[in-house]
Short mmCIF file of C-alpha atoms in Angstrom, two decimals:
data_model
loop_
_atom_site.label_atom_id
_atom_site.label_comp_id
_atom_site.label_asym_id
_atom_site.label_seq_id
_atom_site.Cartn_x
_atom_site.Cartn_y
_atom_site.Cartn_z
CA MET X 33 87.21 43.04 105.45
CA THR X 34 86.38 42.77 101.57
CA THR X 35 84.72 39.54 102.58
CA ARG X 36 82.39 41.41 104.38
CA ARG X 37 82.13 44.50 102.37
CA GLY X 38 80.91 41.76 99.47
CA VAL X 39 78.49 39.65 101.76
CA ASN X 40 76.96 43.34 102.79
CA GLY X 41 76.72 44.35 99.11
CA LEU X 42 74.82 41.05 98.49
CA ARG X 43 72.30 41.35 101.06
CA TRP X 44 71.53 44.71 99.51
CA LEU X 45 71.44 43.67 95.93
CA LEU X 46 68.76 40.69 97.25
CA ALA X 47 66.99 43.20 99.17
CA GLY X 48 66.54 45.26 96.00
CA ALA X 49 65.56 42.50 93.93
CA ALA X 50 62.88 41.42 95.85
CA ALA X 51 61.37 45.06 95.40
CA GLY X 52 62.22 44.69 91.84
CA VAL X 53 59.56 41.90 91.37
CA LEU X 54 56.53 43.52 91.93
CA GLN X 55 58.04 46.22 89.69
CA ALA X 56 58.42 43.65 87.19
CA LEU X 57 54.90 42.60 87.81
CA ALA X 58 53.28 46.12 86.95
CA PHE X 59 54.26 45.13 83.37
CA SER X 60 52.61 41.69 83.56
CA PRO X 61 49.45 41.08 81.47
CA SER X 62 48.26 38.60 84.16
CA VAL X 63 48.54 41.67 86.31
CA ALA X 64 46.53 43.60 84.46
CA ARG X 65 43.89 41.58 83.97
CA LEU X 66 43.39 41.56 87.92
CA THR X 67 41.52 45.06 87.69
CA PRO X 68 43.08 48.66 85.70
CA LEU X 69 44.54 49.72 89.03
CA ALA X 70 47.02 46.75 89.31
CA PRO X 71 49.75 47.44 87.70
CA PHE X 72 49.88 51.51 89.39
CA LEU X 73 49.78 49.60 92.98
CA ALA X 74 51.79 46.63 92.19
CA GLU X 75 54.77 49.99 91.10
CA LEU X 76 53.74 51.78 93.92
CA VAL X 77 54.58 48.98 96.48
CA ALA X 78 57.71 48.12 94.88
CA LEU X 79 59.09 51.97 94.64
CA ALA X 80 57.75 51.94 98.35
CA ALA X 81 59.80 49.45 99.27
CA LEU X 82 62.95 50.58 97.27
CA VAL X 83 62.44 53.85 99.17
CA VAL X 84 62.16 52.12 102.73
CA LEU X 85 65.75 50.23 101.77
CA LEU X 86 67.30 53.80 100.07
CA HIS X 87 66.12 55.07 103.79
CA ARG X 88 68.17 52.69 105.37
CA ALA X 89 71.35 52.32 103.44
CA GLY X 90 74.06 54.20 105.38
CA ARG X 91 76.24 53.99 102.25
CA ALA X 92 76.22 54.98 98.68
CA SER X 93 77.49 51.96 97.96
CA GLU X 94 74.77 50.27 99.44
CA GLY X 95 71.98 51.88 97.61
CA ALA X 96 73.59 51.31 94.43
CA TRP X 97 73.48 47.54 95.30
CA ALA X 98 70.15 48.06 96.14
CA GLY X 99 68.83 50.10 92.94
CA TRP X 100 70.84 47.69 90.75
CA GLY X 101 69.13 44.73 92.03
CA PHE X 102 65.51 46.30 91.39
CA GLY X 103 66.79 47.87 87.79
CA THR X 104 68.19 43.97 87.27
CA VAL X 105 65.06 41.92 87.95
CA TRP X 106 62.87 44.94 87.29
CA LEU X 107 64.08 44.77 83.32
CA VAL X 108 64.57 40.84 83.07
CA GLY X 109 60.63 40.67 84.05
CA GLY X 110 59.88 43.34 81.95
CA THR X 111 61.63 42.32 78.90
CA GLY X 112 62.54 38.69 79.20
CA TRP X 113 60.14 37.72 75.94
CA MET X 114 63.67 38.58 74.59
CA TYR X 115 64.72 35.24 75.28
CA VAL X 116 62.33 33.50 73.21
CA SER X 117 63.57 35.28 69.99
CA LEU X 118 66.93 34.70 71.11
CA HIS X 119 67.04 31.28 71.63
CA ARG X 120 63.47 29.52 69.69
CA PHE X 121 64.01 31.81 66.90
CA GLY X 122 68.12 32.55 66.78
CA GLY X 123 69.16 29.29 67.91
CA LEU X 124 71.52 30.35 70.34
CA PRO X 125 71.42 27.59 73.60
CA SER X 126 69.23 28.35 76.21
CA TRP X 127 72.07 29.65 78.27
CA LEU X 128 73.47 31.88 76.20
CA ALA X 129 70.12 33.57 75.26
CA GLY X 130 69.46 33.84 78.97
CA GLY X 131 73.17 34.59 79.85
CA ALA X 132 72.98 37.52 76.95
CA VAL X 133 69.48 38.55 78.67
CA LEU X 134 70.39 38.83 81.77
CA LEU X 135 73.43 40.56 80.87
CA LEU X 136 71.74 43.81 78.94
CA CYS X 137 69.17 44.02 81.65
CA ALA X 138 72.38 44.24 84.27
CA ALA X 139 73.84 46.74 82.60
CA LEU X 140 71.27 49.05 81.72
CA SER X 141 70.28 49.02 85.45
CA LEU X 142 73.65 50.64 86.05
CA TYR X 143 71.88 53.64 85.29
CA LEU X 144 69.73 53.35 88.44
CA ALA X 145 71.83 52.15 90.70
CA LEU X 146 74.62 55.17 89.85
CA ALA X 147 71.14 57.19 90.73
CA CYS X 148 70.20 55.72 93.99
CA ALA X 149 73.66 56.12 95.14
CA ALA X 150 73.70 59.79 94.33
CA TRP X 151 70.50 59.55 96.75
CA VAL X 152 72.03 58.36 99.37
CA ARG X 153 74.83 60.59 98.68
CA TRP X 154 73.06 63.59 98.32
CA ARG X 155 69.87 63.22 100.86
CA ARG X 156 69.86 66.61 103.38
CA ARG X 157 67.79 64.24 105.72
CA ARG X 158 64.95 66.89 104.44
CA TRP X 159 61.66 65.54 103.61
CA LEU X 160 60.14 67.12 100.69
CA PRO X 161 63.61 67.94 99.31
CA ASP X 162 64.61 64.51 99.08
CA ALA X 163 61.40 63.16 97.94
CA ALA X 164 62.24 65.81 94.97
CA LEU X 165 65.78 64.54 94.52
CA LEU X 166 65.00 60.97 94.19
CA GLY X 167 62.38 61.92 91.31
CA ALA X 168 64.61 63.92 89.51
CA LEU X 169 67.45 61.17 89.56
CA TRP X 170 64.85 58.56 88.49
CA LEU X 171 64.17 60.54 85.28
CA LEU X 172 67.76 61.01 84.80
CA ALA X 173 68.33 57.24 84.92
CA GLU X 174 65.19 56.99 82.66
CA ALA X 175 66.21 59.26 80.04
CA ALA X 176 69.87 57.54 80.12
CA ARG X 177 68.21 54.78 79.17
CA ALA X 178 66.14 56.18 76.27
CA LEU X 179 69.23 58.14 75.29
CA ILE X 180 72.46 56.34 74.87
CA PHE X 181 73.68 53.29 72.56
CA THR X 182 70.41 54.67 70.58
CA GLY X 183 67.99 53.71 73.85
CA PHE X 184 66.25 50.80 74.74
CA PRO X 185 63.44 52.50 77.07
CA TRP X 186 60.93 49.31 77.15
CA ALA X 187 58.94 49.24 80.56
CA ALA X 188 59.92 52.37 81.96
CA THR X 189 57.44 53.58 85.12
CA GLY X 190 55.46 55.46 83.41
CA TYR X 191 53.69 53.02 81.03
CA ALA X 192 52.31 51.05 84.08
CA LEU X 193 50.40 54.54 85.23
CA VAL X 194 48.22 54.23 82.17
CA ASP X 195 44.76 53.51 84.01
CA SER X 196 46.23 55.24 87.38
CA PRO X 197 45.20 59.03 88.31
CA LEU X 198 48.85 60.25 87.07
CA VAL X 199 47.22 59.28 83.69
CA ALA X 200 46.34 62.80 83.56
CA LEU X 201 50.04 64.25 83.54
CA ALA X 202 50.57 62.49 80.21
CA PRO X 203 49.82 65.28 77.99
CA TRP X 204 52.11 67.43 79.87
CA LEU X 205 54.91 65.96 80.63
CA GLY X 206 54.72 62.66 79.19
CA VAL X 207 55.56 59.05 80.06
CA TYR X 208 59.37 59.73 81.78
CA GLY X 209 57.97 63.12 83.45
CA MET X 210 54.77 60.69 84.87
CA GLY X 211 57.48 58.07 86.75
CA GLN X 212 59.21 61.22 87.81
CA VAL X 213 56.06 62.45 89.81
CA LEU X 214 55.57 58.61 91.04
CA VAL X 215 58.76 58.46 92.46
CA SER X 216 58.67 61.43 94.30
CA LEU X 217 55.29 61.66 95.29
CA THR X 218 56.08 58.12 96.48
CA ALA X 219 59.14 58.94 98.31
CA ALA X 220 57.35 61.56 100.30
CA LEU X 221 54.69 59.79 101.52
CA VAL X 222 57.68 56.76 102.97
CA LEU X 223 59.69 60.16 104.00
CA ALA X 224 56.81 61.30 105.94
CA PHE X 225 56.44 58.22 108.28
CA ILE X 226 59.69 58.42 109.20
CA PRO X 227 60.47 59.69 113.22
CA ARG X 228 62.16 62.94 112.39
CA THR X 229 59.39 64.23 110.32
CA SER X 230 56.22 65.76 112.63
CA LEU X 231 53.01 64.51 112.72
CA ARG X 232 51.39 67.90 111.46
CA ALA X 233 53.42 67.11 108.13
CA ARG X 234 52.12 63.68 107.90
CA VAL X 235 48.53 64.97 108.13
CA ALA X 236 48.80 67.52 105.64
CA LEU X 237 50.56 65.13 103.06
CA VAL X 238 47.89 62.40 103.23
CA GLY X 239 45.18 64.98 103.49
CA VAL X 240 46.52 66.48 99.76
CA ALA X 241 47.57 63.52 98.58
CA ALA X 242 43.75 62.91 99.22
CA LEU X 243 42.63 65.94 97.86
CA LEU X 244 44.51 65.31 94.40
CA TRP X 245 43.11 61.89 94.21
CA ILE X 246 39.57 63.03 94.57
CA ALA X 247 39.73 66.20 92.12
CA GLN X 248 41.29 63.57 89.47
CA SER X 249 38.48 61.50 89.79
CA TRP X 250 35.90 63.84 90.01
CA SER X 251 37.09 66.20 87.16
CA PRO X 252 37.94 65.47 83.69
CA PRO X 253 41.70 65.11 82.09
CA ALA X 254 42.85 68.50 80.25
CA THR X 255 41.83 68.11 76.91
CA PHE X 256 44.03 70.20 73.96
CA ALA X 257 42.49 68.05 70.83
CA ARG X 258 39.44 68.64 68.81
CA ALA X 259 37.98 66.32 66.51
CA HIS X 260 38.63 66.85 62.52
CA GLY X 261 37.52 66.27 59.73
CA ARG X 262 35.10 63.09 59.01
CA PRO X 263 35.72 59.56 60.85
CA LEU X 264 37.64 57.18 58.65
CA ASN X 265 36.61 53.55 58.38
CA VAL X 266 39.56 51.66 58.49
CA THR X 267 40.48 48.07 57.70
CA LEU X 268 43.34 46.42 59.74
CA LEU X 269 45.31 43.20 59.10
CA GLN X 270 46.70 40.25 61.81
CA GLY X 271 48.03 37.87 59.40
CA ASN X 272 48.83 35.60 62.40
CA VAL X 273 51.89 34.29 60.47
CA PRO X 274 54.16 31.91 62.50
CA GLN X 275 57.74 33.27 63.09
CA SER X 276 59.62 30.41 61.97
CA GLU X 277 57.63 30.46 58.73
CA LYS X 278 57.34 34.21 57.76
CA PHE X 279 61.22 34.31 55.98
CA GLU X 280 60.64 30.28 54.59
CA PRO X 281 60.23 30.43 50.70
CA GLN X 282 58.24 26.82 50.89
CA HIS X 283 55.70 29.12 53.25
CA GLN X 284 55.38 32.53 51.66
CA GLY X 285 53.24 31.69 49.04
CA GLU X 286 50.26 31.14 51.46
CA ALA X 287 50.69 34.20 53.61
CA LEU X 288 51.67 36.68 50.47
CA ILE X 289 47.76 35.43 48.59
CA TRP X 290 46.11 36.05 52.25
CA HIS X 291 47.80 39.56 52.63
CA ALA X 292 46.83 40.26 49.13
CA LYS X 293 43.64 39.23 48.78
CA GLN X 294 42.43 41.20 52.26
CA ILE X 295 43.94 44.32 50.73
CA VAL X 296 42.51 44.37 47.65
CA ALA X 297 39.01 43.31 49.08
CA ALA X 298 39.28 45.71 51.90
CA LYS X 299 36.26 48.18 52.46
CA GLY X 300 36.34 51.54 53.36
CA ASP X 301 38.65 54.72 53.49
CA LEU X 302 42.14 52.80 54.44
CA VAL X 303 43.69 49.27 54.74
CA VAL X 304 46.48 48.53 56.73
CA ALA X 305 48.71 45.67 56.85
CA PRO X 306 51.35 44.80 59.19
CA GLU X 307 55.53 45.45 59.32
CA THR X 308 56.85 43.12 56.47
CA ALA X 309 53.36 41.72 55.62
CA ILE X 310 54.93 41.44 52.14
CA PRO X 311 58.16 39.59 53.70
CA LEU X 312 60.35 40.46 50.11
CA LEU X 313 61.24 43.03 47.49
CA PRO X 314 59.12 44.17 45.36
CA SER X 315 61.50 43.11 42.69
CA ASP X 316 61.52 39.68 44.22
CA LEU X 317 58.03 38.97 43.91
CA PRO X 318 55.95 37.35 40.98
CA GLU X 319 55.80 39.11 37.88
CA GLY X 320 52.82 41.65 38.01
CA PHE X 321 52.13 40.92 41.70
CA TRP X 322 53.26 44.25 42.94
CA ALA X 323 51.51 46.29 40.24
CA ALA X 324 47.97 44.36 40.82
CA LEU X 325 48.15 45.07 44.06
CA LEU X 326 48.70 48.55 44.20
CA LYS X 327 46.69 49.28 41.26
CA PRO X 328 42.83 49.27 42.91
CA PHE X 329 44.14 51.84 45.19
CA GLN X 330 45.84 54.13 42.31
CA THR X 331 42.33 54.44 40.68
CA GLY X 332 39.93 54.56 43.22
CA GLU X 333 38.53 56.05 46.40
CA ARG X 334 40.33 53.68 49.34
CA ALA X 335 43.90 53.83 50.43
CA ALA X 336 45.90 51.41 51.49
CA LEU X 337 49.48 51.42 53.84
CA ILE X 338 51.59 48.02 53.45
CA GLY X 339 54.53 46.57 55.18
CA VAL X 340 57.28 45.72 52.71
CA PRO X 341 61.01 46.41 52.38
CA LEU X 342 62.52 48.78 50.09
CA GLY X 343 65.55 49.30 48.65
CA SER X 344 68.92 47.50 46.72
CA PHE X 345 71.73 46.12 47.00
CA GLU X 346 73.71 49.68 46.01
CA HIS X 347 71.36 52.35 47.74
CA GLY X 348 70.74 50.21 50.69
CA TYR X 349 67.55 48.57 52.39
CA THR X 350 64.94 50.39 54.40
CA ASN X 351 62.27 48.99 56.61
CA SER X 352 59.28 50.67 55.56
CA VAL X 353 55.95 51.57 54.98
CA VAL X 354 54.01 51.82 51.23
CA GLY X 355 51.40 54.04 51.25
CA VAL X 356 49.23 54.14 48.16
CA SER X 357 46.19 56.45 46.68
CA ARG X 358 45.29 57.96 43.81
CA ALA X 359 46.55 60.95 45.05
CA THR X 360 50.32 59.60 45.15
CA ARG X 361 50.32 58.48 40.98
CA GLY X 362 52.20 61.44 40.51
CA LEU X 363 54.77 61.10 43.42
CA GLN X 364 58.21 59.73 42.64
CA ASP X 365 59.29 56.09 44.13
CA GLY X 366 57.27 54.28 42.01
CA GLY X 367 53.78 56.60 42.36
CA VAL X 368 53.20 55.54 46.26
CA TYR X 369 54.29 57.44 49.49
CA ARG X 370 56.85 55.49 51.31
CA TYR X 371 58.07 56.06 55.07
CA ASN X 372 61.09 54.62 55.61
CA LYS X 373 62.15 53.25 59.86
CA HIS X 374 64.05 55.96 61.34
CA HIS X 375 64.46 54.13 64.64
CA LEU X 376 66.29 51.02 64.04
CA VAL X 377 66.53 48.27 66.33
CA PRO X 378 70.39 46.68 67.21
CA PHE X 379 70.92 43.47 66.08
CA GLY X 380 67.98 42.92 64.45
CA GLU X 381 67.99 45.56 61.84
CA PHE X 382 71.59 47.17 62.02
CA ILE X 383 74.94 45.64 64.08
CA PRO X 384 76.74 47.35 66.87
CA TRP X 385 80.29 47.85 66.29
CA GLY X 386 81.91 45.15 67.87
CA PHE X 387 78.76 42.70 68.19
CA ARG X 388 79.57 40.80 64.51
CA TRP X 389 80.20 37.89 66.01
CA PHE X 390 77.25 37.91 68.26
CA VAL X 391 74.95 37.67 65.26
CA ASP X 392 76.85 34.99 63.03
CA MET X 393 75.89 33.03 66.11
CA MET X 394 72.23 33.76 65.58
CA ASN X 395 69.63 31.60 62.84
CA MET X 396 67.84 34.50 61.92
CA PRO X 397 67.29 36.90 58.45
CA LEU X 398 68.60 39.83 59.92
CA GLY X 399 69.48 43.10 57.96
CA ASP X 400 71.48 45.79 58.15
CA PHE X 401 69.12 48.88 57.14
CA THR X 402 69.18 52.42 55.97
CA ARG X 403 67.75 54.65 58.22
CA GLY X 404 64.83 56.89 57.09
CA PRO X 405 64.54 60.62 58.16
CA ARG X 406 63.34 61.45 61.55
CA ASN X 407 60.89 64.03 60.51
CA ALA X 408 58.90 62.09 58.10
CA PRO X 409 55.68 63.41 56.25
CA SER X 410 52.38 62.32 56.79
CA PHE X 411 49.96 60.68 54.73
CA GLU X 412 46.76 61.96 53.96
CA VAL X 413 43.74 60.00 53.52
CA ALA X 414 40.02 61.46 53.02
CA GLY X 415 41.44 65.06 54.98
CA GLN X 416 43.41 62.94 57.90
CA TRP X 417 47.23 63.06 58.18
CA VAL X 418 48.27 59.36 59.25
CA ALA X 419 51.33 58.95 60.90
CA PRO X 420 53.26 55.67 60.22
CA ASN X 421 55.59 54.22 62.49
CA ILE X 422 57.17 50.53 62.34
CA CYS X 423 57.45 48.53 65.65
CA TYR X 424 58.91 49.74 68.54
CA GLU X 425 59.59 53.35 67.10
CA ASP X 426 55.90 54.28 69.00
CA LEU X 427 58.10 53.43 72.48
CA PHE X 428 60.06 56.94 71.54
CA GLY X 429 57.67 59.68 71.84
CA GLU X 430 59.55 62.35 72.13
CA GLU X 431 60.57 61.32 68.10
CA LEU X 432 57.04 61.28 66.94
CA ALA X 433 56.80 64.47 68.58
CA ALA X 434 59.29 66.03 65.75
CA ARG X 435 56.30 65.21 63.34
CA PHE X 436 53.71 67.68 65.17
CA THR X 437 56.29 70.66 65.13
CA GLY X 438 57.66 70.24 61.18
CA ALA X 439 56.82 72.28 58.39
CA LEU X 440 56.98 68.62 55.66
CA THR X 441 53.20 68.28 56.50
CA PRO X 442 50.25 69.01 58.77
CA ALA X 443 50.64 67.25 62.34
CA PRO X 444 49.24 64.19 62.16
CA THR X 445 46.08 64.09 62.93
CA ILE X 446 45.97 59.77 63.29
CA LEU X 447 49.06 57.62 64.15
CA ALA X 448 49.62 54.68 62.76
CA ASN X 449 51.67 51.38 63.96
CA VAL X 450 52.43 48.54 62.21
CA SER X 451 54.25 46.03 63.76
CA ASN X 452 55.49 42.02 63.99
CA LEU X 453 55.72 40.99 67.55
CA ALA X 454 55.63 37.11 66.55
CA TRP X 455 59.85 37.03 67.47
CA PHE X 456 58.80 37.42 71.06
CA GLY X 457 56.06 34.65 72.34
CA GLU X 458 52.57 35.27 72.53
CA GLU X 459 50.94 37.70 75.27
CA VAL X 460 53.39 39.57 77.40
CA ALA X 461 55.50 41.80 74.43
CA ILE X 462 52.38 42.22 72.47
CA HIS X 463 50.68 43.81 76.05
CA GLN X 464 53.28 45.88 76.86
CA HIS X 465 53.33 47.10 73.13
CA LEU X 466 49.67 47.76 74.05
CA GLN X 467 50.38 49.81 76.88
CA ILE X 468 52.83 51.74 75.40
CA ALA X 469 50.67 52.55 72.04
CA ARG X 470 47.60 53.71 74.57
CA LEU X 471 50.13 56.15 76.29
CA ARG X 472 51.51 57.69 73.07
CA SER X 473 47.50 58.31 72.60
CA LEU X 474 47.77 59.92 75.91
CA GLU X 475 50.69 62.53 75.12
CA PHE X 476 49.86 63.92 71.70
CA GLN X 477 45.96 62.98 72.72
CA ARG X 478 45.94 61.55 68.84
CA PRO X 479 44.09 58.03 67.80
CA THR X 480 46.26 55.50 67.47
CA ILE X 481 45.51 52.54 64.94
CA ARG X 482 47.68 49.40 65.12
CA SER X 483 47.88 46.63 62.36
CA THR X 484 50.39 43.80 63.27
CA ASN X 485 51.35 40.19 62.42
CA THR X 486 50.20 38.63 66.15
CA GLY X 487 48.56 41.88 68.36
CA ALA X 488 47.29 43.75 69.61
CA THR X 489 45.73 44.98 66.38
CA VAL X 490 43.29 47.79 68.02
CA VAL X 491 41.80 50.90 67.34
CA ILE X 492 43.32 53.69 70.26
CA ASP X 493 40.87 56.82 70.81
CA HIS X 494 42.76 60.18 71.74
CA HIS X 495 42.11 59.44 75.33
CA GLY X 496 43.62 56.23 75.15
CA VAL X 497 40.91 54.01 75.47
CA VAL X 498 40.84 50.43 72.99
CA THR X 499 37.24 51.12 71.33
CA ASP X 500 37.98 48.01 69.11
CA PHE X 501 40.05 44.93 69.39
CA LEU X 502 41.27 41.98 67.41
CA SER X 503 41.70 38.74 69.32
CA PRO X 504 45.52 38.53 69.64
CA ASN X 505 47.49 35.41 68.25
CA THR X 506 44.30 34.77 65.73
CA GLN X 507 44.29 35.65 61.72
CA GLY X 508 41.82 37.72 61.47
CA VAL X 509 40.76 41.49 59.98
CA LEU X 510 39.09 44.56 62.24
CA ARG X 511 37.20 47.06 60.82
CA ALA X 512 35.96 50.37 62.30
CA GLN X 513 35.79 53.62 62.62
CA VAL X 514 38.66 56.72 63.90
CA GLN X 515 38.04 59.73 64.51
CA GLY X 516 41.08 62.14 63.53
CA THR X 517 42.38 64.96 66.23
CA THR X 518 43.73 68.03 65.65
CA GLY X 519 45.15 70.83 68.37
CA LEU X 520 48.85 70.46 70.05
CA THR X 521 49.78 68.67 73.22
CA PRO X 522 52.14 70.71 75.66
CA PHE X 523 54.25 67.60 75.50
CA ALA X 524 54.27 67.85 72.20
CA ARG X 525 55.08 71.47 72.08
CA TRP X 526 58.04 71.05 73.94
CA ALA X 527 59.40 67.44 73.13
CA GLY X 528 59.26 68.14 68.89
CA PRO X 529 61.70 70.69 69.05
CA TRP X 530 63.49 69.98 71.95
CA GLY X 531 63.28 65.87 72.74
CA LEU X 532 63.71 65.19 76.02
CA TRP X 533 66.08 67.74 77.43
CA PRO X 534 63.84 70.36 78.76
CA LEU X 535 62.79 67.20 81.61
CA ILE X 536 66.89 66.51 81.57
CA GLY X 537 67.32 70.21 82.02
CA LEU X 538 64.37 70.61 85.24
CA ALA X 539 65.68 67.23 86.99
CA VAL X 540 68.87 68.86 86.94
CA VAL X 541 67.79 72.24 88.14
CA LEU X 542 65.84 70.27 91.34
CA ILE X 543 69.13 68.19 92.10
CA VAL X 544 71.01 71.40 92.55
CA VAL X 545 68.29 73.28 94.67
CA ALA X 546 67.33 69.69 96.61
CA THR X 547 71.03 69.11 97.23
CA ARG X 548 71.83 72.86 98.54
CA ARG X 549 73.13 72.54 102.26
CA PRO X 550 70.68 74.98 104.70
CA ALA X 551 71.79 78.83 105.23
CA SER X 552 73.42 78.72 108.87
#
């Protein structure tokens, strides 16, 4: 009996994994190159296949196996670039690096397994309530992945929708709300064509879906933002420093000289250099180097944002962005604006309790950094308020939203991401991080400027459209104009003070309503 159950569980696991392949493809740059709608279509088919599986499941355990297989393959395909970091740069044996990625993805997929099991257990065999129930449970699973153990919501469902009709929901519901709506609509479409559903309901559903598609295609999305001030002339640097050389003393001189030369020579209002463009503490740089780098901006009309580590052994170290302009001369911290990274990367910037042994096996210059404030002030440049964030901090839109409703400075008019993805290979992570950045611009209706070591160094307007682009994995300088915007989206208004909790609360209400037994 136990053997039979084990075989049955394996069948459901493999069936879910097969559907998860399509879900993973929604985050592949190769698929995105086919047509802008291709990621959305791949995700739609993947979710439809999963809904069919869950509908056929007779026990909650079967739903759990299917969801676990789906989620594990989805996340391995969406975050497999971690293997490059662990093996190529971390020096872990290939089996250990691959195993670590697989175990992490399998662990994170347990949230989805629980959601799928709950749906099989709680469904009422009623068409629309069951569809709403699956979407609500899906949202809770993705919210858990975003919040628990500091969160790792990379490749969340909504990011594949950045070029889909559902993108109009971004300034209202954010990325997780978009994912919930997609799952609910997909479930409704699939469940409408099972024998229990009447022909009238099927025709009505198809008609409503067609009308919504046409309305979205022909009507412009809601606009909450308006132009603020004059456009900034920006210069964005992409050093393309190989990760194997970035922290090696014999190679650092060349990269330092290139970045310093480009920073000082930059024209326009603002120059931005990537995360750790200066890989050493200012006190460890050659004498006079740091002062000479800042001086042109402390006396002229230009401003600079520069990625650099800061701190000391006594007070702790931070992964930071330094802002310098004539207006910052009177500030503390050496007359510069300072943004310290708030959302640190586990294993990369802090070591989770109990995992020192794992970190000691890797040949990486890892730090144990101090966390910066969540509601950080913005940096003023020619009347615009530029809000920096570092690396994968822009994955957490609910945390960035706090800057729009706080009182430290006016709300940001431009988002600025500095990053270094050289740890993770040459293409996949770069493509996915660009999806994320575009979604953030859509949620807040703010332009985003990105200065990265290897890509994607771009300018994104407040509609989420890439207007200026520098080829990844090349050394270069991108010069462009960016128009700041003001005005708050509904997402910024509710996520700023309350984070994801309003969405979570709505999902719980939907679950309660959808699982109520009809009155006899």
